[in-house]
Amino acid sequence: MGTPEFAVSSLEILVEHGYNVVAVITAPDKPAGRGLKLVPSAVKEAALKHGIPVLQPEKLKNPEFLETLRSYNADLQIVVAFRMLPELVWNMPAKGTFNLHASLLPDYRGAAPINWAIMNGETETGVSTFFLQHEIDTGDLILQEKEPVHPDDNVGTLYERLMKLGADLVLRTVKAIDAGTVQPVPQRQSAEPKLAPKLFRENCEADFNRTSAELVNFVRGLSPYPGAWANINGKIYKLLKISAVFDAAISAEAPAGQGSNAPVGSTLSDGKTYIHIKTGDGFISLDEFVPEGKKSMNAKTFLAGNKI
């Protein structure tokens, strides 16, 4: 059970190792593009390539869907980047249902674990498999694998590594369940758990009152998708890459009112090569961004035909 590209690697590795994947459950096709043509999910495309039956229920409690699902008599169900399942679905197989989650649970339970790990400046994350139970992402842990978060990682680069690491962990988990060697352990309780709630436009806005380091992590954690954004001088900019600037010379050379005492959010530029923005503790440099209604560019390209 899965929908996006992240789930495809797990499906592929099971097929490659000879497991009998009797069916795939994925989201209904969605309209996309100017013509709003119906487009299948990445998982559906992979399943059809291997001749695997595909189910696309609108509602997971639909009696016809449940009857069809039951008819496959699956020993095990595997969930990778899918929606929340009702108990009558996850409790159906004899060997249970397990989920692959892109964090070291119990940290970063929720819909956007890769994003939030980077946004919070973590230096390590990973993948976990666990048996489903009533509350989301809380079931007993089966296996975990750690992965470093590099200083230059963004969501795109970390996503790729965790996707492959996760597929390997799914395979190891299936082998362990098949061999009867799994020893699930309850997730530890945390007084202040780190959560990974779903991302909306509102929580993707850059707040220049934060420190430069926090803003760099914030942008990394939202790049390339869904993208951090900021309102700069009345226009919306999507921020793809920024860097912290702590050079004291900036303040010394800046025009009056534009140095270290400048208001948070104010801009500083030579009009040719750089754009700096005042933060809570210094400046950040706009290295790559998308101006409103335009394509991605760097500061030098932007300043060749625009003012800020």
Short mmCIF file of C-alpha atoms in Angstrom, two decimals:
data_model
loop_
_atom_site.label_atom_id
_atom_site.label_comp_id
_atom_site.label_asym_id
_atom_site.label_seq_id
_atom_site.Cartn_x
_atom_site.Cartn_y
_atom_site.Cartn_z
CA MET A 1 0.00 0.00 0.00
CA GLY A 2 1.59 3.24 -1.14
CA THR A 3 1.33 6.15 -3.53
CA PRO A 4 4.41 8.35 -4.21
CA GLU A 5 7.83 7.60 -5.66
CA PHE A 6 9.17 6.94 -2.14
CA ALA A 7 7.11 3.72 -2.03
CA VAL A 8 8.21 2.42 -5.44
CA SER A 9 11.66 1.24 -4.30
CA SER A 10 10.09 -0.93 -1.61
CA LEU A 11 7.71 -2.53 -4.12
CA GLU A 12 10.52 -3.09 -6.62
CA ILE A 13 12.85 -4.76 -4.10
CA LEU A 14 10.14 -7.24 -3.05
CA VAL A 15 9.45 -8.18 -6.66
CA GLU A 16 13.17 -8.50 -7.41
CA HIS A 17 13.60 -10.93 -4.50
CA GLY A 18 10.77 -13.17 -5.64
CA TYR A 19 8.06 -12.28 -3.15
CA ASN A 20 4.52 -12.85 -4.37
CA VAL A 21 3.00 -9.38 -4.30
CA VAL A 22 -0.64 -10.32 -4.92
CA ALA A 23 -1.95 -6.75 -5.19
CA VAL A 24 -1.11 -3.09 -4.80
CA ILE A 25 -3.42 -0.55 -3.14
CA THR A 26 -2.81 3.06 -4.11
CA ALA A 27 -4.59 6.41 -4.44
CA PRO A 28 -7.07 7.04 -7.26
CA ASP A 29 -5.69 8.69 -10.40
CA LYS A 30 -5.60 12.48 -10.06
CA PRO A 31 -6.05 15.22 -12.67
CA ALA A 32 -2.86 17.11 -13.50
CA GLY A 33 -1.52 19.58 -16.04
CA ARG A 34 -3.38 22.13 -18.14
CA GLY A 35 -5.71 19.53 -19.60
CA LEU A 36 -6.38 18.02 -16.16
CA LYS A 37 -5.71 14.58 -17.59
CA LEU A 38 -5.95 11.77 -15.04
CA VAL A 39 -2.47 10.69 -13.97
CA PRO A 40 -1.72 7.42 -12.10
CA SER A 41 0.43 7.33 -8.97
CA ALA A 42 4.08 6.29 -9.19
CA VAL A 43 3.23 3.06 -7.36
CA LYS A 44 0.44 2.20 -9.79
CA GLU A 45 2.78 2.65 -12.76
CA ALA A 46 5.34 0.35 -11.14
CA ALA A 47 2.71 -2.27 -10.30
CA LEU A 48 1.30 -2.33 -13.84
CA LYS A 49 4.83 -2.74 -15.22
CA HIS A 50 5.09 -5.97 -13.24
CA GLY A 51 1.53 -7.11 -14.03
CA ILE A 52 0.37 -6.74 -10.42
CA PRO A 53 -3.36 -6.08 -9.83
CA VAL A 54 -4.06 -2.53 -8.61
CA LEU A 55 -6.86 -1.44 -6.26
CA GLN A 56 -7.69 2.27 -5.96
CA PRO A 57 -10.46 2.67 -3.38
CA GLU A 58 -11.91 6.08 -2.64
CA LYS A 59 -12.92 4.80 0.80
CA LEU A 60 -11.04 2.10 2.66
CA LYS A 61 -14.20 0.91 4.44
CA ASN A 62 -16.06 0.31 1.18
CA PRO A 63 -17.57 -3.22 1.42
CA GLU A 64 -16.66 -4.11 -2.18
CA PHE A 65 -13.04 -3.07 -1.63
CA LEU A 66 -12.84 -5.03 1.63
CA GLU A 67 -14.29 -8.12 -0.04
CA THR A 68 -11.76 -7.88 -2.89
CA LEU A 69 -8.88 -7.29 -0.50
CA ARG A 70 -9.92 -10.29 1.60
CA SER A 71 -10.09 -12.48 -1.50
CA TYR A 72 -6.34 -12.12 -2.04
CA ASN A 73 -5.75 -13.91 1.27
CA ALA A 74 -2.49 -12.01 1.84
CA ASP A 75 -0.21 -13.18 4.65
CA LEU A 76 1.21 -9.70 5.17
CA GLN A 77 0.41 -6.10 4.27
CA ILE A 78 3.12 -3.45 3.85
CA VAL A 79 2.42 0.28 4.02
CA VAL A 80 4.82 2.89 2.61
CA ALA A 81 3.66 6.52 2.32
CA PHE A 82 -0.06 5.79 2.26
CA ARG A 83 -3.02 7.08 4.23
CA MET A 84 -4.27 6.02 7.66
CA LEU A 85 -5.85 2.56 7.61
CA PRO A 86 -8.96 1.44 9.50
CA GLU A 87 -8.47 -1.50 11.87
CA LEU A 88 -10.52 -3.87 9.72
CA VAL A 89 -7.88 -3.37 7.00
CA TRP A 90 -4.63 -3.46 9.01
CA ASN A 91 -5.86 -6.34 11.16
CA MET A 92 -6.80 -8.52 8.18
CA PRO A 93 -3.61 -10.50 7.36
CA ALA A 94 -2.45 -13.39 9.55
CA LYS A 95 1.05 -11.91 9.93
CA GLY A 96 -0.21 -8.35 10.41
CA THR A 97 0.50 -5.05 8.66
CA PHE A 98 3.71 -3.08 9.02
CA ASN A 99 4.61 0.45 8.01
CA LEU A 100 7.87 2.01 6.81
CA HIS A 101 8.37 5.49 8.27
CA ALA A 102 11.15 7.91 7.30
CA SER A 103 12.41 8.77 10.78
CA LEU A 104 13.83 7.16 13.90
CA LEU A 105 10.54 6.69 15.72
CA PRO A 106 9.20 7.85 18.09
CA ASP A 107 10.76 11.09 16.85
CA TYR A 108 9.05 12.80 13.92
CA ARG A 109 5.75 11.01 13.88
CA GLY A 110 3.56 12.59 11.22
CA ALA A 111 3.24 13.35 7.52
CA ALA A 112 6.51 15.20 6.83
CA PRO A 113 9.36 13.56 8.80
CA ILE A 114 12.15 14.25 6.29
CA ASN A 115 11.25 17.93 6.05
CA TRP A 116 11.04 18.53 9.78
CA ALA A 117 14.26 16.66 10.61
CA ILE A 118 16.22 19.04 8.34
CA MET A 119 14.21 22.12 9.38
CA ASN A 120 15.07 21.40 13.01
CA GLY A 121 18.77 21.04 12.24
CA GLU A 122 19.08 17.32 13.00
CA THR A 123 22.40 15.70 12.13
CA GLU A 124 20.96 12.19 12.12
CA THR A 125 17.69 10.58 11.08
CA GLY A 126 16.77 7.22 9.56
CA VAL A 127 13.97 4.77 8.77
CA SER A 128 11.80 2.56 10.95
CA THR A 129 9.44 -0.36 10.42
CA PHE A 130 6.66 -1.01 12.91
CA PHE A 131 3.42 -2.95 13.22
CA LEU A 132 0.31 -0.80 12.83
CA GLN A 133 -1.99 -0.13 15.72
CA HIS A 134 -4.75 2.40 16.44
CA GLU A 135 -2.77 5.63 16.93
CA ILE A 136 -0.74 6.79 13.94
CA ASP A 137 3.01 5.97 13.93
CA THR A 138 2.87 4.50 17.45
CA GLY A 139 3.04 0.73 16.86
CA ASP A 140 5.72 -1.64 18.15
CA LEU A 141 9.07 -1.20 16.40
CA ILE A 142 10.48 -4.01 14.28
CA LEU A 143 13.72 -2.61 12.79
CA GLN A 144 15.49 0.76 12.44
CA GLU A 145 18.40 2.04 10.39
CA LYS A 146 20.22 5.34 10.97
CA GLU A 147 21.28 7.83 8.29
CA PRO A 148 23.40 11.01 8.75
CA VAL A 149 21.98 14.36 7.68
CA HIS A 150 24.78 16.23 5.91
CA PRO A 151 25.12 20.04 6.23
CA ASP A 152 24.44 20.47 2.51
CA ASP A 153 21.46 18.09 2.39
CA ASN A 154 18.05 19.32 1.36
CA VAL A 155 14.83 17.31 1.23
CA GLY A 156 15.59 16.10 -2.28
CA THR A 157 19.01 14.59 -1.49
CA LEU A 158 17.99 13.07 1.86
CA TYR A 159 14.74 11.72 0.35
CA GLU A 160 16.72 9.74 -2.25
CA ARG A 161 18.97 8.12 0.37
CA LEU A 162 16.13 7.30 2.76
CA MET A 163 14.07 5.84 -0.10
CA LYS A 164 16.81 3.27 -0.84
CA LEU A 165 17.59 2.68 2.84
CA GLY A 166 13.87 2.21 3.49
CA ALA A 167 13.51 -0.36 0.70
CA ASP A 168 16.39 -2.38 2.14
CA LEU A 169 14.76 -2.22 5.58
CA VAL A 170 11.40 -3.38 4.15
CA LEU A 171 13.13 -6.41 2.64
CA ARG A 172 14.92 -7.22 5.91
CA THR A 173 11.64 -6.84 7.80
CA VAL A 174 9.75 -9.16 5.45
CA LYS A 175 12.50 -11.77 5.72
CA ALA A 176 12.41 -11.57 9.53
CA ILE A 177 8.62 -11.86 9.67
CA ASP A 178 8.72 -14.78 7.22
CA ALA A 179 11.35 -16.52 9.35
CA GLY A 180 9.45 -15.82 12.56
CA THR A 181 12.42 -14.07 14.15
CA VAL A 182 10.90 -10.61 14.76
CA GLN A 183 10.83 -9.33 18.32
CA PRO A 184 8.84 -6.07 18.21
CA VAL A 185 9.50 -3.59 21.01
CA PRO A 186 7.19 -0.79 22.21
CA GLN A 187 8.24 2.73 21.26
CA ARG A 188 9.76 4.71 24.11
CA GLN A 189 7.62 7.40 25.67
CA SER A 190 8.82 10.99 25.35
CA ALA A 191 7.69 13.95 27.43
CA GLU A 192 8.43 16.30 24.52
CA PRO A 193 8.21 14.28 21.30
CA LYS A 194 9.54 15.78 18.07
CA LEU A 195 6.63 15.84 15.65
CA ALA A 196 6.37 16.14 11.86
CA PRO A 197 2.96 17.65 11.07
CA LYS A 198 1.69 18.10 7.54
CA LEU A 199 3.08 21.14 5.73
CA PHE A 200 0.79 23.92 4.59
CA ARG A 201 1.55 27.25 2.93
CA GLU A 202 1.24 29.01 6.29
CA ASN A 203 4.06 27.04 7.99
CA CYS A 204 6.38 27.40 4.97
CA GLU A 205 6.80 31.17 5.36
CA ALA A 206 10.31 32.27 6.35
CA ASP A 207 10.42 34.33 9.55
CA PHE A 208 13.45 36.65 9.40
CA ASN A 209 13.27 37.18 13.17
CA ARG A 210 14.86 33.74 13.50
CA THR A 211 18.63 33.25 13.48
CA SER A 212 20.48 32.87 10.19
CA ALA A 213 21.35 29.24 10.99
CA GLU A 214 17.70 28.42 11.73
CA LEU A 215 16.61 30.02 8.47
CA VAL A 216 19.20 28.06 6.47
CA ASN A 217 17.85 24.79 7.94
CA PHE A 218 14.27 25.94 7.36
CA VAL A 219 14.92 26.54 3.65
CA ARG A 220 16.91 23.29 3.27
CA GLY A 221 14.03 21.39 4.86
CA LEU A 222 11.54 22.73 2.32
CA SER A 223 13.69 22.58 -0.83
CA PRO A 224 12.86 21.70 -3.52
CA TYR A 225 9.32 20.89 -2.36
CA PRO A 226 7.04 22.39 -1.13
CA GLY A 227 9.41 25.38 -0.93
CA ALA A 228 9.95 28.06 1.68
CA TRP A 229 8.68 31.50 0.72
CA ALA A 230 9.00 35.08 1.86
CA ASN A 231 7.34 38.41 1.21
CA ILE A 232 10.19 40.76 0.33
CA ASN A 233 9.30 44.37 -0.40
CA GLY A 234 5.74 43.38 -1.25
CA LYS A 235 6.59 40.52 -3.62
CA ILE A 236 6.57 36.77 -3.04
CA TYR A 237 9.85 34.89 -3.46
CA LYS A 238 10.26 31.10 -3.26
CA LEU A 239 13.56 30.41 -1.48
CA LEU A 240 15.50 27.40 -2.78
CA LYS A 241 18.95 27.99 -1.25
CA ILE A 242 20.28 30.55 1.22
CA SER A 243 23.45 30.85 3.28
CA ALA A 244 24.33 32.57 6.53
CA VAL A 245 26.48 35.71 6.36
CA PHE A 246 28.33 36.75 9.51
CA ASP A 247 30.96 39.00 7.93
CA ALA A 248 31.36 42.08 10.12
CA ALA A 249 32.50 44.00 7.05
CA ILE A 250 28.93 43.93 5.76
CA SER A 251 27.79 46.09 8.62
CA ALA A 252 30.83 48.36 8.36
CA GLU A 253 30.40 49.00 4.63
CA ALA A 254 26.61 49.16 4.55
CA PRO A 255 24.86 52.49 4.07
CA ALA A 256 23.43 54.13 7.17
CA GLY A 257 20.56 52.11 8.59
CA GLN A 258 21.39 49.02 6.53
CA GLY A 259 24.05 47.38 8.72
CA SER A 260 23.76 45.47 11.99
CA ASN A 261 21.20 47.96 13.29
CA ALA A 262 18.96 47.59 10.25
CA PRO A 263 15.40 46.34 10.84
CA VAL A 264 14.88 42.59 10.60
CA GLY A 265 13.76 41.68 7.07
CA SER A 266 15.40 44.67 5.38
CA THR A 267 17.52 44.05 2.29
CA LEU A 268 21.12 44.94 1.50
CA SER A 269 22.54 44.68 -2.04
CA ASP A 270 25.29 46.13 -4.20
CA GLY A 271 22.82 46.05 -7.09
CA LYS A 272 25.05 43.65 -9.04
CA THR A 273 26.15 40.49 -7.30
CA TYR A 274 24.42 39.82 -3.98
CA ILE A 275 21.21 40.22 -2.01
CA HIS A 276 21.41 39.98 1.78
CA ILE A 277 18.50 40.04 4.21
CA LYS A 278 18.74 41.05 7.88
CA THR A 279 17.85 38.26 10.29
CA GLY A 280 17.56 37.99 14.05
CA ASP A 281 21.33 37.67 14.48
CA GLY A 282 22.99 38.69 11.21
CA PHE A 283 22.28 38.31 7.51
CA ILE A 284 21.37 35.57 5.06
CA SER A 285 22.33 35.61 1.39
CA LEU A 286 19.76 34.74 -1.27
CA ASP A 287 21.71 32.19 -3.33
CA GLU A 288 18.92 30.62 -5.39
CA PHE A 289 15.29 31.69 -5.50
CA VAL A 290 12.20 32.02 -7.67
CA PRO A 291 10.82 35.57 -7.99
CA GLU A 292 7.08 35.90 -8.33
CA GLY A 293 6.03 34.82 -11.83
CA LYS A 294 9.57 33.93 -12.94
CA LYS A 295 11.96 30.98 -13.10
CA SER A 296 14.66 29.93 -10.65
CA MET A 297 17.73 32.18 -10.64
CA ASN A 298 20.62 33.45 -8.53
CA ALA A 299 21.13 36.97 -7.22
CA LYS A 300 23.48 38.05 -10.00
CA THR A 301 21.04 36.98 -12.73
CA PHE A 302 18.15 38.66 -10.95
CA LEU A 303 20.00 41.94 -10.41
CA ALA A 304 20.99 42.11 -14.08
CA GLY A 305 17.42 43.06 -14.91
CA ASN A 306 15.75 43.94 -11.59
CA LYS A 307 16.13 46.07 -8.51
CA ILE A 308 15.44 45.05 -4.94
#
